[in-house]
């Protein structure tokens, strides 16, 4: 089975800082948990144009991924309204990074709507690098073992695993797949810091990843 070389998400998930080796974003080495590269930069994108208002009344950016880029999110319903809202926002969060890569457009990706602070700076620099190298991916990413901890009405944490074994790097212009083997590094554990903004959106402000984590191995 092929997989993207060192897909990180994100977001991360997230998945979040993604395809780190191919795009030079400097993710973890599989043995330790590292903050996403570029998190200390002051350059960040502006929020993307809004889409239509959703059921919660929030005017969110429109997200459209290509047909060969599929995301599978497990455990969408916990029975707790606050946790379910966090999980739903996280699905949109990681999708914005993939949208930037798929379409080669950072400014209209929606990342600035769902990421903030260091996490936004990191995914922005990652996406710019991927776009410059014409790098995207095709296949399926599976997000599983998603665990939410709510601290109060405006702060929370989220951990989850990503299975990258069903996806592969792709040249965005030629659509040619790279083809890489599945290893223990195909499974990544993420730890996110979240805060709820004035609009009611759960934004990711901090993000670490542990590639090859024993917590996520099949």
XYZ file of C-alpha atoms in Angstrom:
218
model
C 0.000 0.000 0.000
C 1.307 3.432 -0.877
C 1.216 6.432 1.416
C 2.219 10.108 1.338
C 5.824 10.459 2.481
C 5.609 11.898 5.986
C 2.146 13.360 5.878
C 1.949 15.281 9.127
C -2.357 18.136 9.738
C -3.124 17.638 9.730
C -3.929 18.551 10.393
C -3.574 17.668 11.234
C -5.821 16.598 10.802
C -5.336 17.313 10.823
C -4.151 16.908 10.451
C -2.407 19.944 10.110
C 1.595 20.516 9.144
C 1.627 17.920 6.408
C 3.859 16.032 3.968
C 6.782 17.358 5.965
C 9.707 15.662 4.227
C 8.467 16.327 0.715
C 7.651 19.936 1.445
C 10.418 20.802 3.868
C 8.212 21.765 6.812
C 10.394 19.811 9.236
C 7.985 17.494 11.077
C 8.897 15.056 13.833
C 11.257 12.138 13.342
C 8.767 9.552 14.546
C 10.425 9.194 17.930
C 9.572 12.573 19.416
C 6.842 15.191 19.358
C 7.799 18.457 17.616
C 6.027 21.756 17.089
C 5.293 22.523 13.483
C 8.011 24.345 11.629
C 7.420 27.967 10.739
C 5.390 28.643 13.862
C 7.591 31.598 14.760
C 6.958 33.511 11.556
C 4.854 36.666 11.642
C 3.524 36.201 8.115
C -0.005 34.795 8.094
C -2.836 34.686 5.553
C -6.034 36.671 5.752
C -9.323 34.904 6.315
C -10.816 33.453 3.174
C -14.101 34.619 1.640
C -17.031 33.170 3.524
C -19.364 30.548 2.199
C -22.942 30.162 3.367
C -24.153 30.160 6.968
C -24.339 26.682 8.510
C -26.860 25.218 10.950
C -25.098 26.910 13.860
C -25.489 30.310 12.174
C -21.763 30.757 11.516
C -20.793 32.003 8.066
C -18.009 29.560 7.211
C -15.605 29.369 4.264
C -16.579 26.987 1.499
C -14.435 23.858 1.322
C -14.214 21.747 -1.819
C -11.721 18.917 -2.110
C -11.006 17.049 -5.358
C -12.623 13.647 -5.844
C -9.323 11.795 -5.402
C -8.699 13.342 -1.966
C -10.835 11.613 0.661
C -10.989 12.130 4.424
C -12.602 9.617 6.790
C -13.407 10.842 10.308
C -14.341 8.263 12.920
C -16.192 8.976 16.160
C -18.132 12.008 14.991
C -20.762 11.798 17.726
C -19.964 11.553 21.419
C -23.345 12.548 22.837
C -21.826 15.712 24.288
C -22.785 18.847 22.333
C -19.597 20.759 23.140
C -17.323 17.874 22.178
C -19.263 17.205 18.989
C -18.902 20.869 17.988
C -15.151 20.661 18.530
C -14.873 17.495 16.444
C -16.946 19.047 13.658
C -14.792 22.179 13.579
C -11.639 20.048 13.529
C -12.863 18.262 10.403
C -13.185 21.611 8.666
C -9.856 22.740 10.096
C -7.768 19.967 8.564
C -9.727 20.188 5.312
C -8.650 23.789 4.765
C -4.983 22.776 4.563
C -5.758 20.064 2.045
C -7.835 22.537 0.061
C -4.860 24.902 -0.133
C -2.639 22.110 -1.431
C -5.170 20.698 -3.864
C -5.927 24.032 -5.515
C -2.615 25.801 -5.014
C -4.259 28.722 -3.238
C -3.372 29.710 0.326
C -5.406 32.894 0.580
C -8.723 31.291 -0.331
C -8.132 28.073 1.588
C -9.980 29.039 4.781
C -7.005 28.221 7.012
C -7.120 31.597 8.765
C -10.716 30.888 9.773
C -9.841 27.721 11.702
C -6.196 28.201 12.705
C -4.697 30.979 14.796
C -1.450 31.991 16.512
C 1.506 29.596 16.108
C -0.571 26.891 14.449
C -1.719 29.269 11.705
C 1.816 30.458 11.036
C 3.005 26.859 10.778
C 0.332 25.520 8.420
C 0.612 28.648 6.282
C 4.342 28.166 5.750
C 3.803 24.460 5.123
C 1.116 25.090 2.512
C 3.257 27.696 0.750
C 6.086 25.167 0.508
C 3.832 22.447 -0.826
C 2.326 24.749 -3.435
C 5.759 25.932 -4.565
C 6.769 22.298 -5.121
C 3.465 21.421 -6.826
C 2.870 18.811 -4.144
C -0.528 17.393 -3.272
C -1.803 13.903 -2.497
C -4.448 11.412 -3.554
C -6.160 8.571 -1.728
C -7.694 8.342 1.741
C -6.637 9.623 5.154
C -8.354 8.081 8.174
C -8.741 10.110 11.379
C -9.445 7.918 14.408
C -9.257 7.622 18.191
C -10.293 11.264 18.480
C -10.416 12.333 22.113
C -11.665 15.731 23.320
C -10.930 17.310 26.700
C -12.994 20.414 27.485
C -11.397 22.723 30.051
C -14.033 25.460 30.043
C -16.406 27.216 27.648
C -13.574 28.642 25.557
C -10.650 26.231 25.824
C -10.123 22.558 25.044
C -7.638 19.983 23.803
C -7.975 17.359 21.102
C -5.849 14.305 20.364
C -6.234 11.911 17.468
C -4.457 9.510 15.147
C -4.110 9.677 11.377
C -3.639 6.631 9.161
C -1.775 7.720 6.007
C -1.347 4.225 4.568
C -4.143 4.740 2.040
C -2.772 7.925 0.447
C 0.166 8.906 -1.724
C 2.002 12.057 -2.767
C 0.965 13.534 -6.096
C 2.365 16.143 -8.460
C -0.413 18.730 -8.589
C 0.210 19.579 -12.259
C 0.884 16.127 -13.755
C -1.237 14.085 -11.286
C 1.624 11.563 -11.137
C 1.784 9.584 -7.877
C 5.082 9.077 -6.072
C 4.459 5.672 -4.526
C 5.924 5.015 -1.056
C 5.716 1.994 1.205
C 3.686 1.826 4.375
C 5.789 1.784 7.545
C 5.221 2.552 11.220
C 5.667 6.236 10.288
C 2.428 6.022 8.301
C 0.593 6.390 11.619
C 0.747 9.748 13.387
C -0.528 11.016 16.731
C -1.615 14.651 17.058
C -2.140 16.864 20.102
C -3.999 20.166 19.563
C -4.676 23.177 21.738
C -8.048 24.774 20.940
C -9.843 27.975 21.834
C -13.286 29.243 20.930
C -13.275 32.644 19.251
C -15.877 35.412 19.409
C -17.749 33.922 16.444
C -18.110 30.562 18.162
C -15.494 28.727 16.076
C -13.111 26.297 17.776
C -9.727 27.364 16.432
C -6.483 25.402 16.650
C -3.757 27.567 18.200
C -1.155 24.919 19.081
C -0.231 21.674 17.335
C 2.300 18.897 17.939
C 2.749 15.569 16.165
C 4.370 12.242 17.007
C 5.078 10.279 13.834
C 5.252 6.529 14.271
C 3.550 6.819 17.654
C 2.815 3.504 19.353
C -0.602 4.931 20.263
C -1.686 4.801 16.621
C -0.166 1.586 15.264
C -2.660 -0.916 13.814
